[in-house]
Structure formats: C-alpha cells, structure tokens
Amino acid sequence: DSGVTQTPKHLITATGQRVTLRCSPRSGDLSVYWYQQSLDQGLQFLIQYYNGEERAKGNILERFSAQQFPDLHSELNLSSLELGDSALYFCASQPGTSGSYEQYFGPGTRLTVT
Amino acid sequence: GQNIDQPTEMTATEGAIVQINCTYQTSGFNGLFWYQQHAGEAPTFLSYNVLDGLEEKGRFSSFLSRSKGYSYLLLKELQMKDSASYLCAVRDGQNFVFGPGTRLSVLP
C-alpha cells in the first residue's frame, strides 16, 4: 500500500460525458502527478501540481483539466469523453522537497467509455 | 523528438541475472527512472539515475551513460515474483517520457 488513494476504482460512462477522478496523496506529500495508461500508448504523463499550483504539463488534452486543493487532494476532470479516453488513470505523489524524486503511485482508476 | 526504446519481452530463469536495456533520445535530460509494474497494478519506483555510473539497491542495480543515451537495469538472483513489466522513464525538463516497457518472465 503506497498510501495514495484514488476514487473511484472503476468508472463506466458514455461518449460525450464528463467525469471527475479523485486522488489523495500520501500524508505530507506536496506534489501530485497524473498519468494515463492505455494498451496502445503505454504510460503517459499528463500534469503535475505542487502545493496547489500547476508545475508541469505533459500530453494532456484540452478536454482534460486538473486542480489541487488546499488540503492537497487533486482532481482530474475529463470532458467530452471519447472511446479513446478509455484507460487506466494513475495519480502519484511525491514529497516535493529537494532531493526527493521517488513517486508513489495510487491503485488507479479504470475508465471505460462506451 | 522524444523516443525511448526497450526490448518488448525477455525471459530468464529463476536465480539467474538479467539485464534490461533502455536507450533514449530526448531534447533534455533531468534524470532517468526505472519502475516495476505487475499486471493490473500500479508502477512502483525502483531507481533513479542522474549522473553516469551504477546505482545499486539490493538485488537491483541501474546504470546510466548520458553521453550514449543509455541505461540498463540489472536484476540479480531472479525470483518468480520479479515477473513483471519494467518501465524506463526520462525526465525531460518538466515532462516525463516513458518507454513502452519490457515484460520479463521468470521461469522456474
């Protein structure tokens, strides 16, 4: 158990809909990362937040957005869903202090778009 | 562009040593990571290299050559539980680029 929690575990929705995925980092970790893992594209970095501020952006679509709240939990919002958005979405947390590079992954949310 | 290559699959015998290679071409470099991922589970961190050389951590070691754009993960005394995918990832500026992963099967 990494100490990172994600909800829901599974989500099934229809094309065109909007969903919100939630992540609670390990206690004290300031940094949260979001990743998408699909069979054809492997693991892709989406976005990073640090202490409430966006820190880095990867291959995140404009239909997707994220935020990190004052209590450090984070949400990933996916809108206008397409079949190709079906994937496993992971969040990972990191202490965020100098020299800390290990990321702790949550169990993931499996999104199925039908 | 950004590109990371790893062998797709490897097979080794319990108790043996296996080396998983990773080559990368990225516009920047701020460190290389290795992760282990069992089927249906989340990745777990194995190692981080930012300087050339070998980092040893128990049965696992990771090597980096920045001039060659090359890294390897060395697994010693293989156990059945080491059967998993191994992901190489490069931090390029603020972005993370992952390789396709190497699926390792450890046979008795």
Tab-separated table of N, CA, C and O in Angstrom, chain A residues 33 35 37 43-45 48 55-59 88 90 94 101-103 105-107 110, chain B residues 2 33 35 37 40-45 47-48 57 87 91 94-100:
chain	number	residue	atom	x	y	z
A	33	TYR	N	1.066	13.987	-9.341
A	33	TYR	CA	1.206	13.781	-10.781
A	33	TYR	C	0.004	12.959	-11.256
A	33	TYR	O	-0.475	12.078	-10.553
A	35	TYR	N	-1.229	10.451	-14.565
A	35	TYR	CA	-0.772	9.681	-15.717
A	35	TYR	C	-1.960	8.943	-16.329
A	35	TYR	O	-2.912	8.587	-15.643
A	37	GLN	N	-2.633	5.478	-18.724
A	37	GLN	CA	-2.017	4.269	-19.280
A	37	GLN	C	-3.033	3.527	-20.119
A	37	GLN	O	-4.028	3.024	-19.605
A	43	LEU	N	2.350	4.313	-20.749
A	43	LEU	CA	2.137	5.264	-19.656
A	43	LEU	C	2.512	6.663	-20.139
A	43	LEU	O	3.613	6.875	-20.647
A	44	GLN	N	1.579	7.601	-19.973
A	44	GLN	CA	1.836	8.966	-20.432
A	44	GLN	C	1.618	9.939	-19.284
A	44	GLN	O	0.594	9.880	-18.593
A	45	PHE	N	2.553	10.836	-19.126
A	45	PHE	CA	2.455	11.885	-18.120
A	45	PHE	C	1.468	12.946	-18.583
A	45	PHE	O	1.550	13.427	-19.714
A	48	GLN	N	1.341	17.850	-13.538
A	48	GLN	CA	1.845	17.836	-12.168
A	48	GLN	C	1.401	19.087	-11.434
A	48	GLN	O	1.430	20.192	-11.997
A	55	ARG	N	2.587	22.756	-11.973
A	55	ARG	CA	4.055	22.811	-12.064
A	55	ARG	C	4.564	22.378	-13.434
A	55	ARG	O	5.524	22.930	-13.948
A	56	ALA	N	3.928	21.365	-14.013
A	56	ALA	CA	4.380	20.864	-15.312
A	56	ALA	C	3.216	20.265	-16.070
A	56	ALA	O	2.268	19.756	-15.467
A	57	LYS	N	3.301	20.364	-17.379
A	57	LYS	CA	2.251	19.841	-18.234
A	57	LYS	C	2.865	18.889	-19.252
A	57	LYS	O	3.868	19.213	-19.890
A	58	GLY	N	2.258	17.733	-19.405
A	58	GLY	CA	2.713	16.784	-20.400
A	58	GLY	C	1.719	16.703	-21.538
A	58	GLY	O	1.247	17.707	-22.048
A	59	ASN	N	1.369	15.473	-21.901
A	59	ASN	CA	0.467	15.261	-23.041
A	59	ASN	C	-0.995	15.325	-22.631
A	59	ASN	O	-1.756	14.402	-22.890
A	88	LEU	N	-6.423	3.408	-17.971
A	88	LEU	CA	-6.178	3.409	-16.530
A	88	LEU	C	-5.539	4.757	-16.202
A	88	LEU	O	-4.568	5.159	-16.854
A	90	PHE	N	-3.666	6.939	-13.381
A	90	PHE	CA	-2.950	6.873	-12.111
A	90	PHE	C	-2.626	8.269	-11.617
A	90	PHE	O	-2.336	9.164	-12.411
A	94	GLN	N	4.520	12.784	-4.355
A	94	GLN	CA	5.945	12.923	-4.093
A	94	GLN	C	6.102	13.977	-3.011
A	94	GLN	O	5.360	14.960	-3.001
A	101	TYR	N	12.784	12.301	-5.259
A	101	TYR	CA	12.398	12.026	-6.636
A	101	TYR	C	11.520	10.806	-6.772
A	101	TYR	O	10.985	10.534	-7.825
A	102	GLU	N	11.370	10.055	-5.692
A	102	GLU	CA	10.540	8.851	-5.769
A	102	GLU	C	9.074	9.243	-5.776
A	102	GLU	O	8.621	10.039	-4.946
A	103	GLN	N	8.339	8.703	-6.729
A	103	GLN	CA	6.903	8.922	-6.813
A	103	GLN	C	6.187	7.675	-6.316
A	103	GLN	O	6.573	6.554	-6.625
A	105	PHE	N	2.725	5.704	-6.463
A	105	PHE	CA	1.525	5.627	-7.302
A	105	PHE	C	0.325	5.098	-6.526
A	105	PHE	O	0.459	4.178	-5.695
A	106	GLY	N	-0.825	5.663	-6.833
A	106	GLY	CA	-2.078	5.122	-6.339
A	106	GLY	C	-2.489	3.909	-7.147
A	106	GLY	O	-1.860	3.589	-8.154
A	107	PRO	N	-3.572	3.222	-6.736
A	107	PRO	CA	-4.004	1.992	-7.405
A	107	PRO	C	-4.642	2.215	-8.766
A	107	PRO	O	-4.825	1.268	-9.521
A	110	ARG	N	-9.874	2.853	-13.356
A	110	ARG	CA	-10.065	2.319	-14.708
A	110	ARG	C	-11.309	2.954	-15.312
A	110	ARG	O	-12.414	2.767	-14.820
B	2	GLN	N	11.159	12.962	-29.032
B	2	GLN	CA	11.457	12.186	-27.842
B	2	GLN	C	11.191	10.735	-28.132
B	2	GLN	O	10.132	10.374	-28.646
B	33	PHE	N	14.527	7.124	-14.671
B	33	PHE	CA	13.846	6.322	-13.656
B	33	PHE	C	13.563	4.926	-14.197
B	33	PHE	O	13.313	4.753	-15.384
B	35	TYR	N	10.863	1.761	-13.210
B	35	TYR	CA	9.699	1.354	-12.433
B	35	TYR	C	9.389	-0.109	-12.738
B	35	TYR	O	9.614	-0.594	-13.848
B	37	GLN	N	6.172	-2.810	-12.791
B	37	GLN	CA	4.718	-2.828	-12.798
B	37	GLN	C	4.221	-4.252	-13.013
B	37	GLN	O	4.402	-4.822	-14.089
B	40	GLY	N	-1.912	-5.385	-13.925
B	40	GLY	CA	-3.092	-4.917	-13.221
B	40	GLY	C	-2.810	-4.060	-11.994
B	40	GLY	O	-3.736	-3.706	-11.268
B	41	GLU	N	-1.538	-3.767	-11.766
B	41	GLU	CA	-1.188	-2.977	-10.583
B	41	GLU	C	-0.514	-1.664	-10.982
B	41	GLU	O	-0.225	-1.421	-12.143
B	42	ALA	N	-0.289	-0.818	-9.983
B	42	ALA	CA	0.373	0.457	-10.225
B	42	ALA	C	1.885	0.263	-10.330
B	42	ALA	O	2.437	-0.685	-9.764
B	43	PRO	N	2.572	1.160	-11.037
B	43	PRO	CA	4.035	1.105	-11.067
B	43	PRO	C	4.614	1.374	-9.679
B	43	PRO	O	4.045	2.140	-8.893
B	44	THR	N	5.745	0.741	-9.401
B	44	THR	CA	6.471	1.050	-8.177
B	44	THR	C	7.888	1.454	-8.544
B	44	THR	O	8.508	0.870	-9.437
B	45	PHE	N	8.395	2.452	-7.846
B	45	PHE	CA	9.702	3.022	-8.118
B	45	PHE	C	10.798	2.017	-7.783
B	45	PHE	O	10.774	1.368	-6.739
B	47	SER	N	14.465	2.807	-9.218
B	47	SER	CA	15.745	3.508	-9.163
B	47	SER	C	15.678	4.826	-9.901
B	47	SER	O	14.773	5.073	-10.704
B	48	TYR	N	16.664	5.647	-9.598
B	48	TYR	CA	16.793	6.966	-10.217
B	48	TYR	C	18.265	7.218	-10.471
B	48	TYR	O	19.091	7.053	-9.569
B	57	LYS	N	21.004	-1.216	-5.427
B	57	LYS	CA	19.969	-1.209	-4.388
B	57	LYS	C	19.491	-2.644	-4.214
B	57	LYS	O	18.558	-3.103	-4.860
B	87	LEU	N	9.574	-0.436	-16.638
B	87	LEU	CA	9.419	0.790	-17.416
B	87	LEU	C	10.606	1.708	-17.186
B	87	LEU	O	10.972	1.985	-16.034
B	91	ARG	N	13.125	12.092	-17.380
B	91	ARG	CA	12.575	13.416	-17.102
B	91	ARG	C	13.273	14.382	-18.053
B	91	ARG	O	14.499	14.551	-18.016
B	94	GLN	N	10.424	19.526	-17.510
B	94	GLN	CA	9.358	19.254	-16.549
B	94	GLN	C	8.481	18.100	-17.008
B	94	GLN	O	7.519	17.745	-16.341
B	95	ASN	N	8.798	17.519	-18.135
B	95	ASN	CA	7.987	16.447	-18.705
B	95	ASN	C	8.610	15.099	-18.388
B	95	ASN	O	9.821	14.985	-18.193
B	96	PHE	N	7.767	14.075	-18.307
B	96	PHE	CA	8.231	12.701	-18.148
B	96	PHE	C	7.892	11.939	-19.417
B	96	PHE	O	6.761	11.999	-19.888
B	97	VAL	N	8.884	11.208	-19.934
B	97	VAL	CA	8.655	10.390	-21.119
B	97	VAL	C	8.935	8.945	-20.743
B	97	VAL	O	10.022	8.633	-20.241
B	98	PHE	N	7.962	8.076	-20.958
B	98	PHE	CA	8.090	6.673	-20.595
B	98	PHE	C	8.362	5.823	-21.829
B	98	PHE	O	7.819	6.072	-22.912
B	99	GLY	N	9.169	4.799	-21.630
B	99	GLY	CA	9.354	3.798	-22.661
B	99	GLY	C	8.167	2.847	-22.676
B	99	GLY	O	7.316	2.890	-21.792
B	100	PRO	N	8.114	1.964	-23.660
B	100	PRO	CA	6.980	1.044	-23.807
B	100	PRO	C	6.949	-0.059	-22.762
B	100	PRO	O	5.938	-0.727	-22.602
